[in-house]
Amino acid sequence: MSGGRLKRLLEALVGRSLLAGLGLSFIAVVVIVALFAPLFAPYDPLEVDLTASKLRPSPEHPFGTDDLGRDIFSRVIYGARISLSVGFLATGLALLIGFSFGLLSGYAGGAVDRAVMSLTDITLAFPSLLLAIGVTIVLPPGIVTVFIALGLVGWASFARIIRGLVLELREKEYVQAARSAGSGGLGVVRRHLIPNCLPTVVVLASLQVGSFMLAEAALSFLGLGVQPPVPTWGGMVNEGRDFLLSAPWFSVFPGMAIALTILSFNVVGDTLRTNISRGGSLGAVTDVRRRREEKEVLA
Amino acid sequence: MSRYVVHKLLLIIPTLIGVTVITFLLLKAIPGDPVYGMVGPRASPEVIEAMRKDLGLDRGIVVQYCRYLRLLLKGDLGNSYYTGYPVGKSIIEKFPNTLKLAAAAMLFAVTLGIVMGILASLNEGGVIDRAVTVVSASCISTPVFWFGLILILVFATYLKRLPPAGMGNGSIAYLILPAVTLGTRSAAYIARVTRSSMLEVLGEPYIRTARAKGLGEAKVVLKHALKCALIPIITLIGVDFGSYLNGAVLTETIFGWDGLGRFAINGIFKRDYPVVLGTVLFGSLMFILANLIVDFIYRWVNPRVRL
Amino acid sequence: MNLRFCVKKYMRARAHIWILLGLSFLAAVSCGRREPVQDRLVVRLEEDPSTLDPARIVDYWGGVIGAKLYQGLLVYDEKLNLVGDLADSWSVHDGGKRYRFRLRESFFSNKEKVLSGDVKYSMERLASPETASPRSWMTDPILGVESFREGDSEQIDGIRVIGDRELEIELKEPLAIFPGLLAMPNFYVVPAGGCQGGGTVGSGPFMVASWKHDYELILERNPYWTGESPGVASIEYRIIPEDFSALSEYDAGSISVMEVPDSQLPTVRKRMPEQIVEIPGLNTYYIGMNCRRPPFDDARLRRALNMAVDREMIVRTLLSGSAVVAKGPIPPGIPGYDPGLKGYPYDPEAAAGLIEAVGWKGRIKLYGPADRKVLGRLVAIQHYLGEAGLGIDIVQLEWSAFKEAINTGEADLFYISWWADYPDGENFLFPTFHSSNRGPLGNRAEYSNPGVDRLIERARVTVDARKRAGLYRDAQRMIVEDAPWVFLWHKKDIWVHQPRVEGFRLYPVYNSDKGLGIFLNKKNSNIEK
């Protein structure tokens, strides 16, 4: 990536917002810590030591230890790996499915459109958390299962928005011109539709990462998804639930990690949305729309 | 308009059938035979076979599905495998609890959200505006289950002001924490939407006219601007309310709230197929209806809007 | 958007919106507070008992509540003696083959008198394939059960009604523990000809007043109960799934008695030590090993696992001292328990040496139910086995999937517990280690040792209790030597009760408590809000 482009990207991500700057830096820190977790974690996150059970936060154990004597700080650091990878991979999958279906539906129209849209309607009507839980239980437990489950649940909102966008674009003069000039269907899709959808897709994706991370945490909280003893933030909050009265630090720190990371993604996503829509025409991703598609996965 | 309504209502049926097909396929693919969960620690293979036959689980999946549809046509959702209690009856019993929680959560969300949104819009770029932005972003980013636990820790354990969980004897005190937990996300979204649509409206010429006429600021804001800004907020309320009605799984789990969400998830964990099918079907119906109502209101308020 | 238009439309829409909002508010506040009920014992339940139909009860709470609603012929008292429940007196004939019972005068909560025909009906109902009861095996020892099940006979010939209040039961062969079986919830008596209206009509001191599933179950006195009058007017079982919220509710005084969850035990011990009541529980927690397949067909490896896990440490930390370390399958307090049993002390070096000698290199899956309380224990066990040189992966499954995995023999290594149905060593040996019970009948370790089989068979027909206990001890030593289980611990029963609750006792057998001796002291009634 050339220096100029990087600068433009940064500008779009952060703009002049201090908050977004903080958010982006926090994400960078989390990503680096997750990538090089062994360098940052003071202890092995899986190391059980029953003699060190339920220690309060202290200089040796900044976040304390859990009932098995594992260092919570180290577990939070390793937990970032699961959260981030599920967030990104699930977004990728949902985008892939949603984008393809949306394009197909919007461009082809007719029976294809109706078929795709009824599938979308069914998916959206489904209580999403229950659907995600169902898929998670069906597939063998593990991180792949989690992102597949979330991707399968989350694609429908993308598909709807992309379809709407394509319908709009299809009527645009330059697309009409390209079609009447005899450009093949694929050519139009590639040259005109996809590039024009991209900004929306980027904004959607940036806002979606956080939602998927929350959903992963929710699944882990319910004891599903990535299998223990691999540390996940949601799983740690869940394991600490019974000790809320006697050792609140079990749940408090991992929960803060989730909240701060997702806050960063949301702040950056919001800024991106504002900046991009200022530049181009982007009414599609309003808060109403977003909330409408996000539904109760997180309730 | 009425043709549109009828068309939309008819569309519900195939969607719901699709929902049952997916649920059925998922349930059959899930590992774990419900019968094993029901028998005690000592059960002979013959008994297990007999119980499976009793529940109709020994038949092929198509037969089982047709049986279920036939039952549905009779308006019956079947009985729970474990308790033998009719699922439809359970849903009717638990729905008021879910409704109560959803209503309280919405009430909280609307009040807080609109107030925050208005304050922010009047103070565009100022301290309050920025505070509202940060707070609402935080609320959207905080996991519901964790937020609920923290609320319990603070208000029930440390301050001892509110009961931690359960539904008590139906007193309001028990409703507060779950409602706040559930409603916070909605409040944040409502605040954001209120802010942005208020800003849009406040810039309109007729507001300037109203101000120029010398109307009081409060009157201008509340009576003229807010009225128009409310339309997208109504959409949001409708959608959120609809999704809360099919059960807030996490909130109900944490607070031991006896609603549809907890009922459904326990059904999944126990492989109680009729319970899962019934609650999913009911939940989907609620969600679709809430969305339709929002659609209709929207169209009726502004016929030119195409959703 | 055309704003003037929007305003006009809005004015029309407004009324509806306010109605909507108003309604939601009304819905939120309309349910007023209910007055607390006088003289009611409130007990916390973690989840709904799945059924109160005696033929289908398989869970602990089903039995606990069933004991208050129904009567069986016999019941265990707190010293583990069998005493009459419905039976006034009984006698044993033909060396333990024939039992004769005289019933006392009792009434069902529907005012009907309990007759010996009801007892016979209830037993046949339990045995019948139509009922599809998971516990129909309990009727297996009775003469003529097979031909009844196959439809060759209208009734079970071994159960004979002699008079309105007299009854005889004949077995195929003497079975020492049969009277113990009769005390189990599944043999509770229901009115012949079926129970109308929900099927919870019994002759116990209480009856079901209302049951809101997953929320609360309320029992009230059976007006036709003729025995000792219960000390409380009603019992409310309140379902509170979360442990910490249950404890907070207890603190607030809205629960009278509750079982103390392990995670809350340190807090409770510190804050209200004098409110705690505890007794040893009749159960054994263990890790089963599939003895039929490599790697656990090698007894050396099974012994190594027993030595590798530091159970003392786990009990002290993770279980907060709420259990005693197990040395063998039979828990203390049960005939057949052997205080002289050595078991396997924690010896990591010896374990590592044995594991190295066996030379198993593959990773092994440790199955457990998907329960966050179990998870910590699984991880600790994984840790200890890892230190001894065995690579373990934890597989947590939902209860029914877990049961399927261990019943079909898919699991090589699994964490589970065994609870007494009746307090006799037989219950911890025959179902769990006899080779005829391999698989879902209870012997999930697929253990088979002809010598052990013979000892257990002999003990089953030995009516003399002391001789029987000797046979149990011998069998147990052989089993511990073969080590088909990692014997973990015996969990204690630990409860707290409010100061105003008097006469609260724990019974070793879960369905002994008829809810009679407990009452609420009215002087302190202001504590309970």
PDB file of C-alpha atoms in Angstrom, chain B residues 74-209:
ATOM      1  CA  LYS B  74     -55.255 -28.556  14.444  1.00  0.00           C
ATOM      2  CA  GLY B  75     -53.824 -25.638  16.376  1.00  0.00           C
ATOM      3  CA  ASP B  76     -51.803 -27.887  18.636  1.00  0.00           C
ATOM      4  CA  LEU B  77     -48.111 -27.376  19.310  1.00  0.00           C
ATOM      5  CA  GLY B  78     -47.629 -30.792  20.906  1.00  0.00           C
ATOM      6  CA  ASN B  79     -46.512 -31.643  24.422  1.00  0.00           C
ATOM      7  CA  SER B  80     -43.156 -31.257  26.061  1.00  0.00           C
ATOM      8  CA  TYR B  81     -41.235 -34.540  26.077  1.00  0.00           C
ATOM      9  CA  TYR B  82     -40.140 -34.058  29.642  1.00  0.00           C
ATOM     10  CA  THR B  83     -43.134 -32.691  31.450  1.00  0.00           C
ATOM     11  CA  GLY B  84     -45.858 -33.847  29.086  1.00  0.00           C
ATOM     12  CA  TYR B  85     -47.318 -30.358  29.439  1.00  0.00           C
ATOM     13  CA  PRO B  86     -48.841 -28.778  26.309  1.00  0.00           C
ATOM     14  CA  VAL B  87     -46.369 -26.387  24.695  1.00  0.00           C
ATOM     15  CA  GLY B  88     -49.100 -24.015  23.576  1.00  0.00           C
ATOM     16  CA  LYS B  89     -50.301 -23.676  27.148  1.00  0.00           C
ATOM     17  CA  SER B  90     -46.786 -23.024  28.383  1.00  0.00           C
ATOM     18  CA  ILE B  91     -46.342 -20.311  25.784  1.00  0.00           C
ATOM     19  CA  ILE B  92     -49.601 -18.682  26.835  1.00  0.00           C
ATOM     20  CA  GLU B  93     -48.438 -18.808  30.466  1.00  0.00           C
ATOM     21  CA  LYS B  94     -44.993 -17.412  29.812  1.00  0.00           C
ATOM     22  CA  PHE B  95     -45.862 -14.812  27.209  1.00  0.00           C
ATOM     23  CA  PRO B  96     -47.234 -12.294  29.741  1.00  0.00           C
ATOM     24  CA  ASN B  97     -43.882 -12.411  31.554  1.00  0.00           C
ATOM     25  CA  THR B  98     -42.002 -11.776  28.345  1.00  0.00           C
ATOM     26  CA  LEU B  99     -44.447  -9.015  27.429  1.00  0.00           C
ATOM     27  CA  LYS B 100     -44.036  -7.385  30.818  1.00  0.00           C
ATOM     28  CA  LEU B 101     -40.261  -7.402  30.548  1.00  0.00           C
ATOM     29  CA  ALA B 102     -40.349  -6.153  26.963  1.00  0.00           C
ATOM     30  CA  ALA B 103     -42.754  -3.345  27.827  1.00  0.00           C
ATOM     31  CA  ALA B 104     -40.740  -2.209  30.805  1.00  0.00           C
ATOM     32  CA  ALA B 105     -37.506  -2.358  28.803  1.00  0.00           C
ATOM     33  CA  MET B 106     -39.052  -0.309  25.994  1.00  0.00           C
ATOM     34  CA  LEU B 107     -40.453   2.233  28.411  1.00  0.00           C
ATOM     35  CA  PHE B 108     -37.019   2.694  29.899  1.00  0.00           C
ATOM     36  CA  ALA B 109     -35.359   2.813  26.490  1.00  0.00           C
ATOM     37  CA  VAL B 110     -37.774   5.328  25.001  1.00  0.00           C
ATOM     38  CA  THR B 111     -37.640   7.699  27.943  1.00  0.00           C
ATOM     39  CA  LEU B 112     -33.887   7.642  28.320  1.00  0.00           C
ATOM     40  CA  GLY B 113     -33.149   7.491  24.604  1.00  0.00           C
ATOM     41  CA  ILE B 114     -35.319  10.400  23.565  1.00  0.00           C
ATOM     42  CA  VAL B 115     -34.149  12.623  26.398  1.00  0.00           C
ATOM     43  CA  MET B 116     -30.507  11.893  25.638  1.00  0.00           C
ATOM     44  CA  GLY B 117     -31.080  12.370  21.930  1.00  0.00           C
ATOM     45  CA  ILE B 118     -32.774  15.732  22.325  1.00  0.00           C
ATOM     46  CA  LEU B 119     -30.160  17.011  24.735  1.00  0.00           C
ATOM     47  CA  ALA B 120     -27.408  15.971  22.348  1.00  0.00           C
ATOM     48  CA  SER B 121     -29.038  17.558  19.323  1.00  0.00           C
ATOM     49  CA  LEU B 122     -29.520  20.869  21.102  1.00  0.00           C
ATOM     50  CA  ASN B 123     -25.899  20.877  22.056  1.00  0.00           C
ATOM     51  CA  GLU B 124     -24.414  19.771  18.735  1.00  0.00           C
ATOM     52  CA  GLY B 125     -20.659  19.446  19.064  1.00  0.00           C
ATOM     53  CA  GLY B 126     -20.753  20.439  22.721  1.00  0.00           C
ATOM     54  CA  VAL B 127     -19.913  18.568  25.872  1.00  0.00           C
ATOM     55  CA  ILE B 128     -23.349  17.007  26.339  1.00  0.00           C
ATOM     56  CA  ASP B 129     -23.435  15.916  22.724  1.00  0.00           C
ATOM     57  CA  ARG B 130     -20.063  14.276  23.002  1.00  0.00           C
ATOM     58  CA  ALA B 131     -20.962  12.647  26.303  1.00  0.00           C
ATOM     59  CA  VAL B 132     -24.134  11.236  24.790  1.00  0.00           C
ATOM     60  CA  THR B 133     -22.156   9.931  21.828  1.00  0.00           C
ATOM     61  CA  VAL B 134     -19.687   8.152  24.065  1.00  0.00           C
ATOM     62  CA  VAL B 135     -22.322   6.772  26.412  1.00  0.00           C
ATOM     63  CA  SER B 136     -24.519   5.487  23.615  1.00  0.00           C
ATOM     64  CA  ALA B 137     -21.572   3.884  21.828  1.00  0.00           C
ATOM     65  CA  SER B 138     -20.567   2.217  25.083  1.00  0.00           C
ATOM     66  CA  CYS B 139     -24.068   0.908  25.643  1.00  0.00           C
ATOM     67  CA  ILE B 140     -24.130  -0.593  22.177  1.00  0.00           C
ATOM     68  CA  SER B 141     -20.765  -2.237  22.771  1.00  0.00           C
ATOM     69  CA  THR B 142     -21.380  -3.758  26.180  1.00  0.00           C
ATOM     70  CA  PRO B 143     -22.434  -7.383  26.227  1.00  0.00           C
ATOM     71  CA  VAL B 144     -25.903  -7.674  27.707  1.00  0.00           C
ATOM     72  CA  PHE B 145     -25.056 -10.652  29.886  1.00  0.00           C
ATOM     73  CA  TRP B 146     -22.085  -8.926  31.438  1.00  0.00           C
ATOM     74  CA  PHE B 147     -23.918  -5.668  31.950  1.00  0.00           C
ATOM     75  CA  GLY B 148     -26.675  -7.576  33.726  1.00  0.00           C
ATOM     76  CA  LEU B 149     -24.197  -9.254  36.052  1.00  0.00           C
ATOM     77  CA  ILE B 150     -22.539  -5.944  36.860  1.00  0.00           C
ATOM     78  CA  LEU B 151     -25.902  -4.357  37.622  1.00  0.00           C
ATOM     79  CA  ILE B 152     -26.705  -7.226  39.977  1.00  0.00           C
ATOM     80  CA  LEU B 153     -23.329  -6.878  41.632  1.00  0.00           C
ATOM     81  CA  VAL B 154     -23.729  -3.154  42.190  1.00  0.00           C
ATOM     82  CA  PHE B 155     -27.417  -2.735  42.978  1.00  0.00           C
ATOM     83  CA  ALA B 156     -28.231  -6.030  44.624  1.00  0.00           C
ATOM     84  CA  THR B 157     -25.026  -7.145  46.277  1.00  0.00           C
ATOM     85  CA  TYR B 158     -23.206  -3.966  47.241  1.00  0.00           C
ATOM     86  CA  LEU B 159     -25.977  -1.417  47.601  1.00  0.00           C
ATOM     87  CA  LYS B 160     -28.677  -3.960  48.496  1.00  0.00           C
ATOM     88  CA  ARG B 161     -31.292  -1.738  46.889  1.00  0.00           C
ATOM     89  CA  LEU B 162     -32.865  -4.148  44.439  1.00  0.00           C
ATOM     90  CA  PRO B 163     -33.504  -7.869  44.301  1.00  0.00           C
ATOM     91  CA  PRO B 164     -30.879  -9.681  42.247  1.00  0.00           C
ATOM     92  CA  ALA B 165     -33.040 -11.906  40.112  1.00  0.00           C
ATOM     93  CA  GLY B 166     -36.175 -13.917  39.828  1.00  0.00           C
ATOM     94  CA  MET B 167     -39.651 -12.522  39.471  1.00  0.00           C
ATOM     95  CA  GLY B 168     -40.475 -12.219  43.141  1.00  0.00           C
ATOM     96  CA  ASN B 169     -44.170 -11.940  43.712  1.00  0.00           C
ATOM     97  CA  GLY B 170     -44.645  -9.794  40.683  1.00  0.00           C
ATOM     98  CA  SER B 171     -43.482  -6.597  42.339  1.00  0.00           C
ATOM     99  CA  ILE B 172     -41.918  -3.811  40.302  1.00  0.00           C
ATOM    100  CA  ALA B 173     -38.601  -4.034  42.127  1.00  0.00           C
ATOM    101  CA  TYR B 174     -37.863  -7.325  40.444  1.00  0.00           C
ATOM    102  CA  LEU B 175     -38.538  -5.840  37.061  1.00  0.00           C
ATOM    103  CA  ILE B 176     -36.097  -2.944  37.240  1.00  0.00           C
ATOM    104  CA  LEU B 177     -32.730  -4.604  36.715  1.00  0.00           C
ATOM    105  CA  PRO B 178     -33.796  -6.932  33.898  1.00  0.00           C
ATOM    106  CA  ALA B 179     -35.634  -4.115  32.154  1.00  0.00           C
ATOM    107  CA  VAL B 180     -32.630  -1.820  32.366  1.00  0.00           C
ATOM    108  CA  THR B 181     -30.353  -4.593  31.147  1.00  0.00           C
ATOM    109  CA  LEU B 182     -32.560  -5.372  28.198  1.00  0.00           C
ATOM    110  CA  GLY B 183     -33.478  -1.803  27.365  1.00  0.00           C
ATOM    111  CA  THR B 184     -30.052  -0.217  27.413  1.00  0.00           C
ATOM    112  CA  ARG B 185     -29.114  -1.182  23.875  1.00  0.00           C
ATOM    113  CA  SER B 186     -32.405   0.138  22.560  1.00  0.00           C
ATOM    114  CA  ALA B 187     -31.949   3.321  24.552  1.00  0.00           C
ATOM    115  CA  ALA B 188     -28.582   3.877  22.935  1.00  0.00           C
ATOM    116  CA  TYR B 189     -29.930   3.383  19.429  1.00  0.00           C
ATOM    117  CA  ILE B 190     -32.946   5.565  20.114  1.00  0.00           C
ATOM    118  CA  ALA B 191     -30.666   8.298  21.430  1.00  0.00           C
ATOM    119  CA  ARG B 192     -28.541   8.176  18.291  1.00  0.00           C
ATOM    120  CA  VAL B 193     -31.478   8.182  15.938  1.00  0.00           C
ATOM    121  CA  THR B 194     -33.246  10.922  17.877  1.00  0.00           C
ATOM    122  CA  ARG B 195     -30.137  13.028  17.736  1.00  0.00           C
ATOM    123  CA  SER B 196     -29.580  12.656  14.012  1.00  0.00           C
ATOM    124  CA  SER B 197     -33.195  13.134  12.982  1.00  0.00           C
ATOM    125  CA  MET B 198     -33.582  16.079  15.346  1.00  0.00           C
ATOM    126  CA  LEU B 199     -30.537  17.707  13.797  1.00  0.00           C
ATOM    127  CA  GLU B 200     -32.035  17.169  10.360  1.00  0.00           C
ATOM    128  CA  VAL B 201     -35.350  18.663  11.382  1.00  0.00           C
ATOM    129  CA  LEU B 202     -33.899  21.578  13.348  1.00  0.00           C
ATOM    130  CA  GLY B 203     -32.160  22.724  10.186  1.00  0.00           C
ATOM    131  CA  GLU B 204     -35.426  22.901   8.244  1.00  0.00           C
ATOM    132  CA  PRO B 205     -36.829  26.290   7.247  1.00  0.00           C
ATOM    133  CA  TYR B 206     -40.134  25.858   9.045  1.00  0.00           C
ATOM    134  CA  ILE B 207     -38.378  25.516  12.366  1.00  0.00           C
ATOM    135  CA  ARG B 208     -36.540  28.698  11.650  1.00  0.00           C
ATOM    136  CA  THR B 209     -39.878  30.255  10.842  1.00  0.00           C
TER     137      THR B 209
END
